[in-house]
Short mmCIF file of C-alpha atoms and ligand atoms in Angstrom, two decimals:
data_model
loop_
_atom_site.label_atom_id
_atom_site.label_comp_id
_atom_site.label_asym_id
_atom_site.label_seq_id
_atom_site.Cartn_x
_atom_site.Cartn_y
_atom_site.Cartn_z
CA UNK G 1 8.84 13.48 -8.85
CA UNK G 2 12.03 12.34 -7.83
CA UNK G 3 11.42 9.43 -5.67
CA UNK G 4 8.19 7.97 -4.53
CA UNK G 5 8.54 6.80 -1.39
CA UNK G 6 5.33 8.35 0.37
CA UNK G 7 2.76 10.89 -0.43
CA UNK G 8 5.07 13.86 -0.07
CA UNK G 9 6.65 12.71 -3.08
CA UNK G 10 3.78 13.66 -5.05
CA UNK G 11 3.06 17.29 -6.53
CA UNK G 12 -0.49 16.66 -7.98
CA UNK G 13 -2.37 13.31 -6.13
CA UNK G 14 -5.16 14.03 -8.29
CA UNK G 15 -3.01 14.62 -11.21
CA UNK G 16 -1.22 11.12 -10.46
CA UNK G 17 -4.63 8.68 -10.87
CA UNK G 18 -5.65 10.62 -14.22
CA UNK G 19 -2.02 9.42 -15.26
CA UNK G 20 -2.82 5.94 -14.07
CA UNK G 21 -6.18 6.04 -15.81
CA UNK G 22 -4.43 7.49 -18.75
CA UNK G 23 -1.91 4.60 -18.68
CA UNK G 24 -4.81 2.13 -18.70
CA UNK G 25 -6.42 3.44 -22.03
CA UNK G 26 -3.27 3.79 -23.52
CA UNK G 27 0.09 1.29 -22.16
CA UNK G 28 2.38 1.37 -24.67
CA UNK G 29 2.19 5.57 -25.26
CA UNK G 30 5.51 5.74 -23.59
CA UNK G 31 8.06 2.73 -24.47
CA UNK G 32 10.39 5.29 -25.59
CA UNK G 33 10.40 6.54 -21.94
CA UNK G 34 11.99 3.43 -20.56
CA UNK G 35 13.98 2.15 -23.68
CA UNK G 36 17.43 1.09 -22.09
CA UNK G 37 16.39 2.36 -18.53
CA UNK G 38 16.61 -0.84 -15.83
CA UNK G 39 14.61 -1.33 -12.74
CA UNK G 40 15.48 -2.83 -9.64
CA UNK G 41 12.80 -4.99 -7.60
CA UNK G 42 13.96 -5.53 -4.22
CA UNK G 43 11.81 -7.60 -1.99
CA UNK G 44 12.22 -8.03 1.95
CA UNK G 45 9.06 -10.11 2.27
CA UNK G 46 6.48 -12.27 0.29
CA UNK G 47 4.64 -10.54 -2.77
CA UNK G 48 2.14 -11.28 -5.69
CA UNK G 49 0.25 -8.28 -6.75
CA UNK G 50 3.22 -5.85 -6.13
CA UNK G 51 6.28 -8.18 -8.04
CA UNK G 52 3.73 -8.96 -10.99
CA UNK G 53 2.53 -5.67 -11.58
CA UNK G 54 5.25 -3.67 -11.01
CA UNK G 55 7.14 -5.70 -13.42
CA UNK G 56 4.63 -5.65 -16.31
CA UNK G 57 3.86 -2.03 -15.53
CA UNK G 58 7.72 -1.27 -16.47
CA UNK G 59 8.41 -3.62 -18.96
CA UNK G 60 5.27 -1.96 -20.78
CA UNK G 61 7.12 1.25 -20.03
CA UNK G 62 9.69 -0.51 -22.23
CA UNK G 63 11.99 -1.02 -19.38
CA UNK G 64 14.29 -4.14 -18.34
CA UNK G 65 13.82 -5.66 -15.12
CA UNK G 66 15.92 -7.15 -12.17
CA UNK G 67 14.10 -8.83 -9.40
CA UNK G 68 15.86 -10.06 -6.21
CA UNK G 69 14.70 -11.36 -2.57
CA UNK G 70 16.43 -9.84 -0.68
CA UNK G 71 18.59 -12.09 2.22
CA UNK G 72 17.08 -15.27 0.32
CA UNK G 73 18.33 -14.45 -3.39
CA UNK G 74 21.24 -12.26 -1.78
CA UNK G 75 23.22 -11.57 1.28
CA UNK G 76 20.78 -10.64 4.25
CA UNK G 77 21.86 -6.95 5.20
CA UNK G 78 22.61 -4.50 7.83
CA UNK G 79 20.56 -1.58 8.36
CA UNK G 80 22.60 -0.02 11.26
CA UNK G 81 25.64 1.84 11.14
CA UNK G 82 28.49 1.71 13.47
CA UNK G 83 28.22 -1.68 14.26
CA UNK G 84 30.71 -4.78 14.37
CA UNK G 85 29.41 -7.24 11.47
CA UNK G 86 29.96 -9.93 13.50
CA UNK G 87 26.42 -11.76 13.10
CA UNK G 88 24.20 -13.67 10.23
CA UNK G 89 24.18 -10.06 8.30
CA UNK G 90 26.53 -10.27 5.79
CA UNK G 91 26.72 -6.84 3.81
CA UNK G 92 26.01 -3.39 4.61
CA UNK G 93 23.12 -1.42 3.01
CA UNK G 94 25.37 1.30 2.28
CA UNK G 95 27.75 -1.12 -0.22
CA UNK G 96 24.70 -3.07 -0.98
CA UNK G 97 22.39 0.50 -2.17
CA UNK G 98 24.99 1.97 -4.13
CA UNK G 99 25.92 -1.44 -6.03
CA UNK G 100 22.82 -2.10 -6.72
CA UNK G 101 22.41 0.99 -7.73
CA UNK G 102 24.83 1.03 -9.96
CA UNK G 103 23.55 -1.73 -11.90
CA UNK G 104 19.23 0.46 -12.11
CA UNK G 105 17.83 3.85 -13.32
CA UNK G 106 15.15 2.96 -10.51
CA UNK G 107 15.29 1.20 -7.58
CA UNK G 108 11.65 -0.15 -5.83
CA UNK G 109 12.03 -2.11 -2.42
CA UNK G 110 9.27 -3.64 -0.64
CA UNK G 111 10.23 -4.12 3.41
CA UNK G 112 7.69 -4.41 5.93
CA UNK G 113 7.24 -3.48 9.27
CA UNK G 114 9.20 -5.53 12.22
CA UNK G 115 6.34 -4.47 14.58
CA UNK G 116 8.47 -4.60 17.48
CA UNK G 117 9.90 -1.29 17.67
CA UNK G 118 7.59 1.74 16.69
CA UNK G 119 10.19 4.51 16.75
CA UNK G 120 12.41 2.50 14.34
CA UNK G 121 9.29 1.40 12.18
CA UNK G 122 7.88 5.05 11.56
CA UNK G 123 11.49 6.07 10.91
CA UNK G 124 11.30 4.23 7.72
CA UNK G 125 15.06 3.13 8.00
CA UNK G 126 15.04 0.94 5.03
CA UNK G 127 13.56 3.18 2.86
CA UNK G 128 15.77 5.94 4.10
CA UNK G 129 18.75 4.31 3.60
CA UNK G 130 18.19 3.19 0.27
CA UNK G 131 16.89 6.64 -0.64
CA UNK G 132 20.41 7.65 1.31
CA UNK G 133 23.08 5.15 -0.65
CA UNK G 134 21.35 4.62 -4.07
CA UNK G 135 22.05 7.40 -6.07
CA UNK G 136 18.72 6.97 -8.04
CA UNK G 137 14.82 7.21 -7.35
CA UNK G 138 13.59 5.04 -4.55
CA UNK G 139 10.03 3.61 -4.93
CA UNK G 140 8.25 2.08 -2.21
CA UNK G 141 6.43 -1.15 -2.51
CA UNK G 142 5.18 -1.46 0.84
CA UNK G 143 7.06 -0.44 3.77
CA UNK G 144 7.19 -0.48 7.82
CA UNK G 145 4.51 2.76 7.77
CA UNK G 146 2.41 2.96 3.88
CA UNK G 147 1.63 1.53 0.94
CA UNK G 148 1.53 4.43 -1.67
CA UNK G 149 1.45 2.17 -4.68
CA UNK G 150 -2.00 0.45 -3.43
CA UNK G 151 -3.37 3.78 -2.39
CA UNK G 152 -2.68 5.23 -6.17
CA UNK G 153 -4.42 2.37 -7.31
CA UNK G 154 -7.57 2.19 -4.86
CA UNK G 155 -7.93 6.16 -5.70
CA UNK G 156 -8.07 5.00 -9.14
CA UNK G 157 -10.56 2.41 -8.46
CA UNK G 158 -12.85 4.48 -6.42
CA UNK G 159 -12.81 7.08 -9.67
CA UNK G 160 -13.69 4.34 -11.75
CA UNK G 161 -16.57 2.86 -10.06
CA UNK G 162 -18.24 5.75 -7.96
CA UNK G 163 -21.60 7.04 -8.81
CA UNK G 164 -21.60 10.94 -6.72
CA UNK G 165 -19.09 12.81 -7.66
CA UNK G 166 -18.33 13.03 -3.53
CA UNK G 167 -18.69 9.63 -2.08
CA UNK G 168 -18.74 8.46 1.86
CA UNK G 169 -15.71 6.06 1.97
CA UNK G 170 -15.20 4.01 5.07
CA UNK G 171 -12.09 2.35 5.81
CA UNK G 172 -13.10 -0.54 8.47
CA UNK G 173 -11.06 -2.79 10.56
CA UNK G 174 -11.09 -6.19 9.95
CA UNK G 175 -10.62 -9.02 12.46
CA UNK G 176 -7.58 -11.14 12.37
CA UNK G 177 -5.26 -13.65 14.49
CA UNK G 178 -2.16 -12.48 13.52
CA UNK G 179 -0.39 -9.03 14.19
CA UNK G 180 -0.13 -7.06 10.73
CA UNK G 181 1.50 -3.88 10.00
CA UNK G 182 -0.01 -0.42 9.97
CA UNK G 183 0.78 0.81 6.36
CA UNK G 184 -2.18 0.03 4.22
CA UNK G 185 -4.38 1.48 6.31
CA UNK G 186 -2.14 4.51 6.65
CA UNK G 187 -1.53 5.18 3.58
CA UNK G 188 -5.46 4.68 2.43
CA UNK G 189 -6.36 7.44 4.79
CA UNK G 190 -3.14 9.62 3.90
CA UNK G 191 -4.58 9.51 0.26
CA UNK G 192 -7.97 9.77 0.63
CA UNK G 193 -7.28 12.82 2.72
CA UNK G 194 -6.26 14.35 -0.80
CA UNK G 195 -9.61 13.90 -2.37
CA UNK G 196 -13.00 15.60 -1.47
CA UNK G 197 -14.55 12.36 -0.43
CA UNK G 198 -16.64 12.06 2.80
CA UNK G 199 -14.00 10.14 5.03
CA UNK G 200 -15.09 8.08 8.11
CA UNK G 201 -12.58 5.26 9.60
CA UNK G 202 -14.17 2.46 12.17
CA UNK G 203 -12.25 0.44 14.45
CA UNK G 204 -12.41 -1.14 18.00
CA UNK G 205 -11.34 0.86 20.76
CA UNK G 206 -7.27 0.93 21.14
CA UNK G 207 -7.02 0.56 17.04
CA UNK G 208 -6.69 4.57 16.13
CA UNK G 209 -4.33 4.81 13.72
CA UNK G 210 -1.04 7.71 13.80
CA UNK G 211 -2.70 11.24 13.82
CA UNK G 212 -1.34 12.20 10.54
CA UNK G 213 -2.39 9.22 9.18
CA UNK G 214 -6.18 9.96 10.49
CA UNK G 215 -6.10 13.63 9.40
CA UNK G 216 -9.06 15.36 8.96
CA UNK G 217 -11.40 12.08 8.89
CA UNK G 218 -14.16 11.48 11.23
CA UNK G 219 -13.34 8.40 13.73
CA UNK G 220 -16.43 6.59 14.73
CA UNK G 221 -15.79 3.64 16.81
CA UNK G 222 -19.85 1.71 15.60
CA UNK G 223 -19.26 -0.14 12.59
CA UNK G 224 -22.94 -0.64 12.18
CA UNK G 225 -22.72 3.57 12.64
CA UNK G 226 -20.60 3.79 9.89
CA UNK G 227 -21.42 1.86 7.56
CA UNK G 228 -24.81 3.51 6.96
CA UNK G 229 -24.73 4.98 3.28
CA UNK G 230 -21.46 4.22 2.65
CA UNK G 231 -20.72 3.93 -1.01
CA UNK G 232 -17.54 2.35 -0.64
CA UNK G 233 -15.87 0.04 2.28
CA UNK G 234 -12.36 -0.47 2.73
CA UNK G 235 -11.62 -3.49 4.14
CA UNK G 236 -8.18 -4.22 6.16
CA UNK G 237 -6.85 -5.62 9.60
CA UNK G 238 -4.28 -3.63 11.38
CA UNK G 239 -2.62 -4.14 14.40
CA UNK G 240 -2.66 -1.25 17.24
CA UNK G 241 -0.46 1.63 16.80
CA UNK G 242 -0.91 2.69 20.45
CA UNK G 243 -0.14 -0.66 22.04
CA UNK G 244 2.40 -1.17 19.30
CA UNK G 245 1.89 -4.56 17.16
CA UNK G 246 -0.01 -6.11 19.54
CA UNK G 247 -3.69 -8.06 18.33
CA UNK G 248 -6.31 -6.23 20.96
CA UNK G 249 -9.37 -7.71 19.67
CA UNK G 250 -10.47 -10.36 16.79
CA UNK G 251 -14.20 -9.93 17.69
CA UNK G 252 -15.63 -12.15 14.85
CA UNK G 253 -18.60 -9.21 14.58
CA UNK G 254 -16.48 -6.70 12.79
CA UNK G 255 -16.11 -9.17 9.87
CA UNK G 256 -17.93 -7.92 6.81
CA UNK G 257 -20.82 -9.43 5.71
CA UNK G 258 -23.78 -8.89 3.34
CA UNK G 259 -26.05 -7.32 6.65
CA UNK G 260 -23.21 -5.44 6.94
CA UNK G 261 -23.09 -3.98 3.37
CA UNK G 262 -26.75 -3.69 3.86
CA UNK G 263 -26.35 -0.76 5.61
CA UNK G 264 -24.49 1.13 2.70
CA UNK G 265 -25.64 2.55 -0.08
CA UNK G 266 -25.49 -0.38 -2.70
CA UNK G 267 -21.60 0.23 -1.29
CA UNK G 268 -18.87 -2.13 -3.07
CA UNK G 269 -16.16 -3.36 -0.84
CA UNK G 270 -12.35 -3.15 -1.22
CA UNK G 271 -9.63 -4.71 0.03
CA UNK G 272 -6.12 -4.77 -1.34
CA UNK G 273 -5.71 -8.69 -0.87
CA UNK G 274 -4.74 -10.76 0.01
CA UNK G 275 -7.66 -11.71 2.07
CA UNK G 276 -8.86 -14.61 4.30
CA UNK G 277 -12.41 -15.48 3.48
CA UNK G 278 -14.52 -16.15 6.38
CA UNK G 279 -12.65 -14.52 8.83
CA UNK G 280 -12.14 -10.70 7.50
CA UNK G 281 -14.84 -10.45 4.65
CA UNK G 282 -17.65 -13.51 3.81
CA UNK G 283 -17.88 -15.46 0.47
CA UNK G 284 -21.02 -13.85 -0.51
CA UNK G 285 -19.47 -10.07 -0.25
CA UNK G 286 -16.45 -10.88 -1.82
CA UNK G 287 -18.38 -12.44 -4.85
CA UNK G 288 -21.13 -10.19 -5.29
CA UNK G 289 -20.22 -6.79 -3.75
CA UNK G 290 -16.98 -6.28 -4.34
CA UNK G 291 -14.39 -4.46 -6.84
CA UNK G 292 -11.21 -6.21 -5.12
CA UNK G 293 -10.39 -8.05 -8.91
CA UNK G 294 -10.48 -4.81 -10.69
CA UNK G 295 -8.83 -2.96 -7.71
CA UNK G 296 -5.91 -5.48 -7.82
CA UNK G 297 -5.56 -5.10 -11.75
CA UNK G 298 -5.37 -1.15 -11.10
CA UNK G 299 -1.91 -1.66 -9.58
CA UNK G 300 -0.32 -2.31 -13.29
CA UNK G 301 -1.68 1.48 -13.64
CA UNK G 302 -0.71 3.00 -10.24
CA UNK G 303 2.84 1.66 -10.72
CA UNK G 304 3.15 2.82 -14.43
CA UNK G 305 1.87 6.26 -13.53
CA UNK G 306 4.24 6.23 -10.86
CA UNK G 307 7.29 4.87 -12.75
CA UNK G 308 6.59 7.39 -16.19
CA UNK G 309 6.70 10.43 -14.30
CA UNK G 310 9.44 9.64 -12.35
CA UNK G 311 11.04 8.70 -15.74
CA UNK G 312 9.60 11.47 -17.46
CA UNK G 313 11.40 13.44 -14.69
CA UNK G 314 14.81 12.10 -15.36
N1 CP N 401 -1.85 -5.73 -2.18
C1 CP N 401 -0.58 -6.18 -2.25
O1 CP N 401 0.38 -5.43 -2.02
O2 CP N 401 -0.48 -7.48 -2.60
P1 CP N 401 0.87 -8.35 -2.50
O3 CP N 401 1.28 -8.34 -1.05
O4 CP N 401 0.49 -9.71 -3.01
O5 CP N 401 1.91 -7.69 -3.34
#
């Protein structure tokens, strides 16, 4: 694995969570791995899971770290090319990319979605353009279209905690005010796609996520409907793809509550957090019926697999 930007980076999905779960039982197996090897932790936007494990996931890979916010820590910078740097963008990605990485063995950017533009969104131009100017392996911490670092580490959650060895997970919309990007829920379904699990995603009318995010899951628009012996929900709010980051609907009845979870099959609900209470999920489901606390702590493992074989690689 050279980079690991989205899923089509990957060779072996399943082969990637036993690596995580291997890394869990075992996280110092492979200091040698990242002995003098740096890592770059470039963030666009706001981040506690993703900053804190990523960084303890390499430095138990027995690499050094560099962490930057990017246009607050550094020069904001320009994505475009051809154009007269005339405004509040002070350096080019291209300088910026190859400087940077200069100075890492492995660069990992998070930069979300702008939700303004689809076309430039789903063309993933930061990612591309650090995977363009770098010179070493890109890895994505959340960008304008997936997650792929939360998706290892829900796939290794769901392994951990299911009960059939072919479970019905449902990935539910969520109600919220504000407009959020896409790419959890994209990359969840891109994932679980991968496995053998019984797929169904619910969501108000206009909410239907990119085709080849959906894939081969079945799209039932009752939440009551599909819910029913569900063994795991996945929470999230996403804004529509179709009318493109706009906030449809925040119909309080989609929240998730215990009548809700009711309707599963002692089903455990996930969500890869942050979460508002009250508005998305209750009190009483986060508490009692969910894995979200162990789900979080599963990205240290999803970004160590990640980051060993891309080292093992080099
Ligand atoms: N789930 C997740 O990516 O959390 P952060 O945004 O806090 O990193």
């Amino acid at each position: 694995m050279k980079h690991f930007i989205s899923l089509h980076d990957v060779d072996n999905v399943q082969e990637l969570v036993q690596e995580g779960i291997r890394q869990k039982a075992n996280r110092f197996a492979d200091q040698a791995l990242g002995k003098n090897k740096t890592i770059g932790l470039l963030f666009f936007n706001q981040s506690l899971r993703t900053r804190l494990s990523t960084q303890k996931a390499a430095e138990n890979l027995g690499m050094n770290v560099l962490m930057m916010n990017v246009g607050q820590d550094s020069w904001q910078l320009e994505m475009e090319d051809g154009v007269i740097m005339n405004g509040d963008k002070a350096e080019h990605v291209k300088e910026a990319a190859a400087v940077i990485g200069s100075y890492c063995d492995i660069i990992a950017v998070r930069a979300f979605a702008g939700l303004k533009d689809r076309d430039a969104d789903y063309k993933e131009i930061v990612m591309e353009k650090f995977r363009q100017y770098a010179g070493v392996p890109i890895v994505n911490l959340e960008s304008a279209t997936r997650h792929p670092c939360q998706s290892l580490a829900d796939l290794i959650t769901i392994e951990e905690f299911k009960k059939t060895a072919r479970p019905k997970v449902v990935l539910t919309w969520l109600p919220h005010f504000k407009p959020l990007p896409q790419a959890v829920a994209n990359s969840f379904a891109e994932w679980v796609n991968k496995t053998d699990y019984e797929f169904v995603i619910t969501h108000p009318e206009g909410y239907d996520l990119a085709p080849e995010m959906v894939g081969n899951a079945k799209v039932i628009y009752d939440q009551n409907e599909a819910l029913k012996g569900a063994d795991f929900v996945y929470g999230k709010n996403w804004s529509s793809y179709t009318h493109y980051g706009q906030v449809l609907s925040q119909d309080p009845s989609w929240m998730i509550t215990k009548e809700k979870m009711d309707l599963t099959n002692n089903g455990l609900f996930m969500h890869c957090l942050p979460v508002r209470r009250n508005l998305k999920v209750t009190d009483y489901v986060l508490d009692n019926q969910s894995v979200v606390i162990p789900q979080a702590a599963n990205r240290e493992w999803s970004a160590q697999a990640v980051l060993k074989t891309i080292l093992a690689g080099m």
